[in-house]
Coordinates of C-alpha atoms (C1' of nucleotides) in Angstrom, one line a residue:
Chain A
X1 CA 0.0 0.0 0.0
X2 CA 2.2 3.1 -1.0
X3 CA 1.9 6.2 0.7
X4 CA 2.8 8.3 -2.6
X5 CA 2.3 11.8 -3.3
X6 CA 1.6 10.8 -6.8
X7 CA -0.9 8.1 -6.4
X8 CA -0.7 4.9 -8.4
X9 CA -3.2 4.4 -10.8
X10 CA -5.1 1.9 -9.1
X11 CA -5.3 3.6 -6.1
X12 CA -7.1 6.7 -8.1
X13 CA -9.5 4.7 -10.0
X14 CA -10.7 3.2 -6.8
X15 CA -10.7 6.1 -4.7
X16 CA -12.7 7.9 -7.6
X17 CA -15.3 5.0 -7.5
X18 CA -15.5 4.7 -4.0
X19 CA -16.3 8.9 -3.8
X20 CA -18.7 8.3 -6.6
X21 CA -20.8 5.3 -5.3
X22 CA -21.2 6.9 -2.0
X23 CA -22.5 9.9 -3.2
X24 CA -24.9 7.5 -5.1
X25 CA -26.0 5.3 -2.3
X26 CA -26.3 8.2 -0.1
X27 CA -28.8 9.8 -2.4
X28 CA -30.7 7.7 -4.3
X29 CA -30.0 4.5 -2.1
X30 CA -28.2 1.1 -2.5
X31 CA -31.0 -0.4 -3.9
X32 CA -31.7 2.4 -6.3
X33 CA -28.0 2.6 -7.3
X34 CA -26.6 0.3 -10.1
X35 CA -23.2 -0.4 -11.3
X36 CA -24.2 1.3 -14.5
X37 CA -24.7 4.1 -13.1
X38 CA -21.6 4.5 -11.2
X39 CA -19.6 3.5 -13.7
X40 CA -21.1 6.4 -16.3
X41 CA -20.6 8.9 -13.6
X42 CA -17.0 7.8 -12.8
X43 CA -15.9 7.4 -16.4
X44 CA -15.3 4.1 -16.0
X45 CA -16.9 0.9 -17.5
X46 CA -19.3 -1.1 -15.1
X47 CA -16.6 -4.1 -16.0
X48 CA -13.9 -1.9 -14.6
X49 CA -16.1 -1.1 -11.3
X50 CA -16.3 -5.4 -10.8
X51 CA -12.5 -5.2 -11.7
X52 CA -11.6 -3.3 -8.7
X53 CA -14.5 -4.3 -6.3
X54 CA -16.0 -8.0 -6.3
X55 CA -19.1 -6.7 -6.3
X56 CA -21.2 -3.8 -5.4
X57 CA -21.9 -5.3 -1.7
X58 CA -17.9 -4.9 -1.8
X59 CA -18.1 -1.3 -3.1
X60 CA -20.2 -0.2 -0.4
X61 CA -18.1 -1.9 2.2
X62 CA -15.1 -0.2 1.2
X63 CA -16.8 2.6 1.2
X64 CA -18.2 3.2 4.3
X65 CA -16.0 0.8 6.3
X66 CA -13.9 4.1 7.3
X67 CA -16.5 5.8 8.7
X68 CA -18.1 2.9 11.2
X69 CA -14.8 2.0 12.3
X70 CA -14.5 5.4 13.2
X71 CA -18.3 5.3 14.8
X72 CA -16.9 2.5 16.4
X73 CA -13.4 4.2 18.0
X74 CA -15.9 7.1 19.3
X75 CA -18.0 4.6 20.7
X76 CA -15.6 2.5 22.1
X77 CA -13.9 5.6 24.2
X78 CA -17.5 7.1 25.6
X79 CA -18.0 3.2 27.1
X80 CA -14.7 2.9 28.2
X81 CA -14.5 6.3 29.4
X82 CA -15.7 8.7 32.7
X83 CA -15.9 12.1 34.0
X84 CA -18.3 14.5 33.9
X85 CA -17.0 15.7 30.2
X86 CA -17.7 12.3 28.6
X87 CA -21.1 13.4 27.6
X88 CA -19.6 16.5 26.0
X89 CA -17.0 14.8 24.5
X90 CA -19.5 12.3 23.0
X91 CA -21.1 14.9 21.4
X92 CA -18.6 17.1 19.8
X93 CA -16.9 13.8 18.0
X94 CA -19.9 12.5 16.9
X95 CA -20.9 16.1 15.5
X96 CA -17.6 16.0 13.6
X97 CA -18.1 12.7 12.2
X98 CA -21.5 13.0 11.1
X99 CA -19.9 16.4 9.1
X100 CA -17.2 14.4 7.9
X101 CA -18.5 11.1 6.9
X102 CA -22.5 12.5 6.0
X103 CA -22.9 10.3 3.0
X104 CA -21.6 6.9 5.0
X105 CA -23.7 7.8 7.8
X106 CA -26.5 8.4 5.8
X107 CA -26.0 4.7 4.5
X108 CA -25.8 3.0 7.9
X109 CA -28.1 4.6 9.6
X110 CA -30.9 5.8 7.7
X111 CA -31.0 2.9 5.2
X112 CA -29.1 0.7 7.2
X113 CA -32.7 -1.4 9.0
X114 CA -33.4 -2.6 5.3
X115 CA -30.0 -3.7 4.6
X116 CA -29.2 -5.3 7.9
X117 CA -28.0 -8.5 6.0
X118 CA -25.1 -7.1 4.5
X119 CA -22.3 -8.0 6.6
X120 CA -20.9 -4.0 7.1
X121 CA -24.5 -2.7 7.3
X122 CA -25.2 -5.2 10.4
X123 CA -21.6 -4.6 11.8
X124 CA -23.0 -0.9 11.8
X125 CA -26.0 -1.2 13.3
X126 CA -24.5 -3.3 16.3
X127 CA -22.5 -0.2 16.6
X128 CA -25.8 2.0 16.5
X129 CA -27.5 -0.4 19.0
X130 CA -24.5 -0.7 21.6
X131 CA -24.8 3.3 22.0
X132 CA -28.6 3.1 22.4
X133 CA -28.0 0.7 25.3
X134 CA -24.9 2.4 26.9
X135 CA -27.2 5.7 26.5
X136 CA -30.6 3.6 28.1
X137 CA -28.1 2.0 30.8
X138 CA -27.2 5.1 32.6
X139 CA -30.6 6.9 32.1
X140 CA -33.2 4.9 31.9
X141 CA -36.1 6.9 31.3
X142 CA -38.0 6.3 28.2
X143 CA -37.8 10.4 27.5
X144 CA -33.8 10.2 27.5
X145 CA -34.1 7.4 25.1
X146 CA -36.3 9.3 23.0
X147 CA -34.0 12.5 23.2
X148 CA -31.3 10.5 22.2
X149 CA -32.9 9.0 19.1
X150 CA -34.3 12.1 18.0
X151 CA -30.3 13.8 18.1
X152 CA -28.9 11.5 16.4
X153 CA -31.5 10.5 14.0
X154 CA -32.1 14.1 13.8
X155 CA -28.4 15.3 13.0
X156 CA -28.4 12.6 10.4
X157 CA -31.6 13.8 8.9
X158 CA -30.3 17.5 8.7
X159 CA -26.8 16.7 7.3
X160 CA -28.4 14.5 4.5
X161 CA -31.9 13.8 3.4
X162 CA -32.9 17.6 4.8
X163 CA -30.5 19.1 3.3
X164 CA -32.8 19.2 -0.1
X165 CA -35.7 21.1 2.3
X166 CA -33.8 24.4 2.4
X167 CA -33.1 27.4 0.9
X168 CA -29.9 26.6 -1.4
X169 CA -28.3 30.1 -0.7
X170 CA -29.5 29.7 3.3
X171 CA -27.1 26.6 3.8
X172 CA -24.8 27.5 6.4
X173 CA -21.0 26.8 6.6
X174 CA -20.1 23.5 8.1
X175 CA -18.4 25.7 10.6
X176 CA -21.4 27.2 11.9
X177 CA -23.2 23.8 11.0
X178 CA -20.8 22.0 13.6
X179 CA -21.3 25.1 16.3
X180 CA -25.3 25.1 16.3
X181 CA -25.2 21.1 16.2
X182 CA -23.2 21.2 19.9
X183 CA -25.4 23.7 20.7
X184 CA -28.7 21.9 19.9
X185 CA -27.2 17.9 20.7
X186 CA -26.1 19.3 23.8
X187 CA -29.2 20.7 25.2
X188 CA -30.7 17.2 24.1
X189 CA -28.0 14.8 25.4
X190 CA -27.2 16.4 28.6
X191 CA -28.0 15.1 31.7
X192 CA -31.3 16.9 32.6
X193 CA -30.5 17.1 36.3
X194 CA -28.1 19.8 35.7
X195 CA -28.7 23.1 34.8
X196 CA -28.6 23.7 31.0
X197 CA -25.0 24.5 29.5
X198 CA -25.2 27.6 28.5
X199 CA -21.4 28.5 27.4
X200 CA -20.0 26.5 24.1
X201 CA -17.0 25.7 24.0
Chain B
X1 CA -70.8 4.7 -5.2
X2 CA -70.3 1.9 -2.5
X3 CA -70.4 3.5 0.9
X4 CA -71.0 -0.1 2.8
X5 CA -69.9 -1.2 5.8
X6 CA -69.1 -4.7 3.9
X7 CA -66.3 -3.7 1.6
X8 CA -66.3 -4.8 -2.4
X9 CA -64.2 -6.9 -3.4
X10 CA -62.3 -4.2 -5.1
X11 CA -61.7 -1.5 -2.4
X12 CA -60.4 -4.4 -0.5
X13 CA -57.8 -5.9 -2.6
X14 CA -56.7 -2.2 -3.2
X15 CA -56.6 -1.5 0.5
X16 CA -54.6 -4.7 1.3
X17 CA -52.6 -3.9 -1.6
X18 CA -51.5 -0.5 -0.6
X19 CA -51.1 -1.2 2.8
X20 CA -48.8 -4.1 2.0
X21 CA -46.8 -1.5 -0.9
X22 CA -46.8 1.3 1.9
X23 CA -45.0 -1.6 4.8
X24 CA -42.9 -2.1 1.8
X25 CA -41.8 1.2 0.7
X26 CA -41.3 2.4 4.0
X27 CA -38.8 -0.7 5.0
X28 CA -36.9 -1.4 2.4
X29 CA -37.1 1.8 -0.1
X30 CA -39.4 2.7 -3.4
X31 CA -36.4 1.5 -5.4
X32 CA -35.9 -1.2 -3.0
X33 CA -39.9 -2.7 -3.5
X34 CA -40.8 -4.8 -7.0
X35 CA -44.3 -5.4 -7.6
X36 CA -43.6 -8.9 -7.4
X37 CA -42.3 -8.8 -3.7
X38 CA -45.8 -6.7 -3.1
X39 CA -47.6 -9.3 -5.4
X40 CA -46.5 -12.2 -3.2
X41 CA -46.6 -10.5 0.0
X42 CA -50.2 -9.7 -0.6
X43 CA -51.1 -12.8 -1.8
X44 CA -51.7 -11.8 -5.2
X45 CA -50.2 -12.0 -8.6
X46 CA -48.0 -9.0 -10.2
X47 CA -51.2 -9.2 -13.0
X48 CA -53.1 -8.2 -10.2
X49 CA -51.4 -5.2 -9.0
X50 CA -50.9 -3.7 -12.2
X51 CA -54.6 -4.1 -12.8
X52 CA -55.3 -1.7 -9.5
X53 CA -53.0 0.3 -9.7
X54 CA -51.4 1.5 -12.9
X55 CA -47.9 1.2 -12.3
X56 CA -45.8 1.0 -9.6
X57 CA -45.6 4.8 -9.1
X58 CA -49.1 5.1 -8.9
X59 CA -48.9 2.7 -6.6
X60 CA -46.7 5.1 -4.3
X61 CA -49.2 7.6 -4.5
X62 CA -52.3 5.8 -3.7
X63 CA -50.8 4.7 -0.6
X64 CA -49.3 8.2 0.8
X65 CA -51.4 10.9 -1.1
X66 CA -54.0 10.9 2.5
X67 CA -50.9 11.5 4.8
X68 CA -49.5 14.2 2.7
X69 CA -52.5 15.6 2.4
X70 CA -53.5 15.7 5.9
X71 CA -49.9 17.0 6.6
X72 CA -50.7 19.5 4.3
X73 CA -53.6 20.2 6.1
X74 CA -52.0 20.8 9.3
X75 CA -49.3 22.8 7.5
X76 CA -52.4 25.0 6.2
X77 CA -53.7 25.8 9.8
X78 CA -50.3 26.6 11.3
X79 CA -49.2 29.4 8.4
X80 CA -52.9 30.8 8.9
X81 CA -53.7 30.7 12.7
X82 CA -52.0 33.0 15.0
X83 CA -52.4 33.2 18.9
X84 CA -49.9 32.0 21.6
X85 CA -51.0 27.9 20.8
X86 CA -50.0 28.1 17.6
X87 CA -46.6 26.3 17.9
X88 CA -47.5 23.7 20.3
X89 CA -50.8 22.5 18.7
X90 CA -48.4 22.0 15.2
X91 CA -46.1 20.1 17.4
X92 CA -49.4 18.4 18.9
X93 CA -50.7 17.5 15.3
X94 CA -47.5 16.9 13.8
X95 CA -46.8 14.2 16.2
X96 CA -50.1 12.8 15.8
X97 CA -49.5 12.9 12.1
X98 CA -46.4 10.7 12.4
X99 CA -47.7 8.0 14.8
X100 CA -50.5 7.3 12.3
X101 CA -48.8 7.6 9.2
X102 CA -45.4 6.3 10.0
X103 CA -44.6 4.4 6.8
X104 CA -45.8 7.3 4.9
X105 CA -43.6 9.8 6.7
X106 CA -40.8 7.9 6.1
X107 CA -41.2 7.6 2.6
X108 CA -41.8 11.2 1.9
X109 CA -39.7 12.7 4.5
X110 CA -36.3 10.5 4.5
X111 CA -36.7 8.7 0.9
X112 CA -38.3 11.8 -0.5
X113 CA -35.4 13.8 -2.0
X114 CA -34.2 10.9 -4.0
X115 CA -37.6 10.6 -5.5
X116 CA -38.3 14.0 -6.6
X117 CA -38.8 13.6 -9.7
X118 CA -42.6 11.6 -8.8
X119 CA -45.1 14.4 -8.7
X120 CA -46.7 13.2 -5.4
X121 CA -43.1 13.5 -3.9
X122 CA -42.6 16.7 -5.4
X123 CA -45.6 17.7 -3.7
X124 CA -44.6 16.3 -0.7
X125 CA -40.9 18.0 -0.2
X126 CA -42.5 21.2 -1.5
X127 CA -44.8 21.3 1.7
X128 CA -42.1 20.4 3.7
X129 CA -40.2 23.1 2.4
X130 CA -42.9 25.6 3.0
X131 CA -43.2 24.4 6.6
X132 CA -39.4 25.2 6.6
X133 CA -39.8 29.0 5.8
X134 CA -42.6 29.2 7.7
X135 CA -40.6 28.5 10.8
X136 CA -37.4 30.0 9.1
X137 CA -39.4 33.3 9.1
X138 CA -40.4 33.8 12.1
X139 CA -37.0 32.5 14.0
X140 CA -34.3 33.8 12.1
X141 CA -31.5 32.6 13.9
X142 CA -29.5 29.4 12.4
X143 CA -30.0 27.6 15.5
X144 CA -34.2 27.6 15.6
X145 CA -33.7 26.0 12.2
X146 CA -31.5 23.6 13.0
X147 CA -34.0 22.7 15.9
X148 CA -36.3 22.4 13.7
X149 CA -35.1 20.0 11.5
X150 CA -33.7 18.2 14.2
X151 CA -37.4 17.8 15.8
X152 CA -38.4 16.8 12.7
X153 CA -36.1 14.4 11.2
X154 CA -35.5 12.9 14.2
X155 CA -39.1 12.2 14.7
X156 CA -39.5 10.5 11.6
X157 CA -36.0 8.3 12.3
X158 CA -37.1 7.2 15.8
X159 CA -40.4 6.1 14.4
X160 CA -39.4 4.5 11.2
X161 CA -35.6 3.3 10.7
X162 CA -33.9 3.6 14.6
X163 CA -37.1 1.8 15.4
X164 CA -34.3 -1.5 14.8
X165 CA -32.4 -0.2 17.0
X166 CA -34.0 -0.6 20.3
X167 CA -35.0 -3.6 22.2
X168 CA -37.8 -5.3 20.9
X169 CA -38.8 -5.6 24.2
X170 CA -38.3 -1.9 25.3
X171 CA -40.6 -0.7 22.8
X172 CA -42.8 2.0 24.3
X173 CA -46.6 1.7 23.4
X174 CA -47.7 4.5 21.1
X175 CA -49.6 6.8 23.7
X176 CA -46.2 6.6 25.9
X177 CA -44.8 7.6 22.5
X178 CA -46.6 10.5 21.8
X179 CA -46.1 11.3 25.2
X180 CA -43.0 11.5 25.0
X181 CA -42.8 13.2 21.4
X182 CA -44.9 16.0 23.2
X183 CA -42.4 16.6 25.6
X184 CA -39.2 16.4 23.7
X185 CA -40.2 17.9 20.7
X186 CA -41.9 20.7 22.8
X187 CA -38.7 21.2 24.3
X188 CA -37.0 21.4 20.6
X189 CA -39.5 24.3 18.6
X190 CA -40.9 25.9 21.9
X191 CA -39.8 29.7 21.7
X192 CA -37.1 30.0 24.4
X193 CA -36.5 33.6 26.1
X194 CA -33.2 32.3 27.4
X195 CA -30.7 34.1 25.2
X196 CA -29.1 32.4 22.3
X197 CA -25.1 31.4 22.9
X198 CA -22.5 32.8 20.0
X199 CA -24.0 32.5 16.9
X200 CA -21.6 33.3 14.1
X201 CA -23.8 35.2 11.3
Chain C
dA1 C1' -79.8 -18.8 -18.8
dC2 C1' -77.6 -14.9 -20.4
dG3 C1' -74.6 -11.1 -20.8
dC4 C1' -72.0 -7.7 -18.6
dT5 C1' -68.6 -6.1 -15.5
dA6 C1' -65.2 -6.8 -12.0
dC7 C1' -61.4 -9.2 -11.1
dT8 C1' -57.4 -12.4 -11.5
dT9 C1' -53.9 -14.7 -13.9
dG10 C1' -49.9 -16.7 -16.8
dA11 C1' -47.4 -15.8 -20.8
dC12 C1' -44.8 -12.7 -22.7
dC13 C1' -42.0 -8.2 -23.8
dG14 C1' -37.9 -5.1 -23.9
dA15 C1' -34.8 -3.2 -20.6
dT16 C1' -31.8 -3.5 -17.0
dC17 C1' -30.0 -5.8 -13.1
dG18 C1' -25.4 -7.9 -10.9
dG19 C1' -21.8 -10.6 -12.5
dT20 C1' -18.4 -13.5 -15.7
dC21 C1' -14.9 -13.9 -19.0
dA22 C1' -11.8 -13.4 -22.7
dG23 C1' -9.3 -10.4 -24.8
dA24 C1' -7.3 -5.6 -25.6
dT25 C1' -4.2 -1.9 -23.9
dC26 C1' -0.9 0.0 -21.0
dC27 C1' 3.0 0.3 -18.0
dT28 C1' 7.2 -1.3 -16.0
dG29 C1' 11.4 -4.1 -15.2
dC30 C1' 14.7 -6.4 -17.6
Chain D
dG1 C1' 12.3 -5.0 -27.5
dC2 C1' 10.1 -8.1 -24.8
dA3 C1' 7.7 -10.5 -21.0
dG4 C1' 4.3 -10.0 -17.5
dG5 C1' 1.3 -8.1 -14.5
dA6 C1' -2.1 -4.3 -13.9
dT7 C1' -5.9 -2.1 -15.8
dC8 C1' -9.7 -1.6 -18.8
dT9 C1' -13.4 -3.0 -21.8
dG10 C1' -17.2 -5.2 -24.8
dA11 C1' -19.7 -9.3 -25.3
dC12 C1' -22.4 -12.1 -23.0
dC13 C1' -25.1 -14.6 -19.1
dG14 C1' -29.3 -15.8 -16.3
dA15 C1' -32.4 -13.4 -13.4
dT16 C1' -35.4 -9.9 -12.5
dC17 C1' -37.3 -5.4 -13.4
dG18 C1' -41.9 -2.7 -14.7
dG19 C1' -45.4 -3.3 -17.8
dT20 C1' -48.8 -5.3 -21.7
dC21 C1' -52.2 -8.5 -23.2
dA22 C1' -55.5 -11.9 -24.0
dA23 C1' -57.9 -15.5 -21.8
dG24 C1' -60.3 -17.0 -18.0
dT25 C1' -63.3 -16.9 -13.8
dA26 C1' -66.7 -15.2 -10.5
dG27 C1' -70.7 -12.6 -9.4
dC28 C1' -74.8 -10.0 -10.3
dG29 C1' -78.8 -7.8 -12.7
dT30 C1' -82.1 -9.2 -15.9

DNA sequence: ACGCTACTTGACCGATCGGTCAGATCCTGC
DNA sequence: GCAGGATCTGACCGATCGGTCAAGTAGCGT
């Protein structure tokens, strides 16, 4: 695996069709996403997509698997972890990922229920479902549940599907994006016992 | 005219029919659902379908066109009404609206930018956009959107997609739900006096 | 009993699906 | 210049897609 600056041509084909078939399953859907068409809108020939992925349950591994092993890391240090900032913490690196990784996200979590038999899409969603529980664990209360699933469900509706809802000249920075999102996670995912955060970091 | 209590024949294979489409659509995706699956699932052949419904699109719009219109209904009611209520009976009906038409809120609110191009979808997103500026104008800060969608979208997830994700046996029973939804999206598009933290427009 | 309508179905259509395979073409080390 | 692997592609495969069509069946008014 070199570390060029001058990629090899393999590497660049397949980095091209990974970009491409995300943005495709992202936003029309795995299902609704064929070979045929990635391969139009990469340049490439569908033969030459099979030629560098086995198949297009491979293409969409490789192309998210980046993003939930990153899920996974995050998740792994909020269970392991404690301290009153872990809750924080939680938040602000799951706001980042969501910005960074919107399209994979969008996959294994929004469409992820109706492909839970792909290998990757269920390795995902035992991610998704180990946070639920480590969330339900310490607060048990059917409303924190809820406040939970609605942020993150929520974040991952804004950043992808609702994008399309608003004004194309109102869409604000990522920047601001990532501010107003650990403003408005925050005052969901806090502990409710405490007084409201009301300074950002 | 048949206004009977015992159902023809007809209205009753086009009921089961669009019910079964509707579980369909709403699990594994529009692009996701052949007739054939709906055909077999409903215990009838794809011959039969087709002869109901006109084609699979049609299909799709049969079985969402009375939730988007009762959404636009509500939609309707909050841009004209005024008075202090206003927001919380739209957050009242709204949740309503999604408990009873889960599977149609899910394919009109998460699948619906990637079906567009279907009129009843286009009619769909277009009222969800206008419910967008009608909160965008009267909030003007980023954050009250982002609330907003957040309320929304996350809504629709919990009720649809992260439904998978929770405990089979933890599932709250609808009025707990709405409940619930009452609460935390009350919290979410309630006008708050406290002042807003550093916004960066 | 008849005819009409509602309903259901299997056979069939062209298009497209994911995937295979046998060459072309290109690049690099020798 | 040549061998050999990497890359790319068109032809092709069986299956399935949405959709058409004609034939058949069931039920009801007359």
């Amino acid at each position: 695996m070199p570390t060029d600056a001058q990629p090899t041509t393999r590497v660049r084909a397949a980095d091209e069709l990974k970009q491409v078939a995300l943005d495709q399953f992202a936003t029309v859907g795995f299902a609704g996403t064929s070979l045929q068409h990635i391969a139009d809108h990469a340049g490439y020939s569908k033969s030459s997509v099979l030629y560098h992925f086995a198949s297009k349950e491979a293409l969409l591994e490789a192309a998210i698997e980046p993003a939930i092993s990153e899920f996974e890391a995050v998740l792994d240090d909020f269970i392991a972890g404690r301290g009153s900032g872990r809750r924080r913490t939680l938040v602000a690196r799951v706001v980042d990922l969501l910005l960074e990784n919107r399209q994979a996200v969008h996959v294994f979590l929004i469409q992820g229920p109706s492909l839970a038999e792909l290998p990757i899409i269920a390795r995902a969603n035992a991610a998704v479902r180990r946070l639920a529980e480590a969330i339900g664990d310490e607060r048990e209360s059917v409303v924190d549940q809820v406040r939970f699933g609605i942020g993150l469900g929520g974040a991952a509706f804004l950043l992808t599907a609702g994008r399309s809802f608003a004004d194309a000249d109102a869409l604000p920075a990522d920047d601001e994006l990532r501010d107003v999102l650990h403003v408005v996670l925050g005052e969901l995912l806090a502990p409710r016992d405490r007084p409201r955060p009301t300074t950002t970091d």
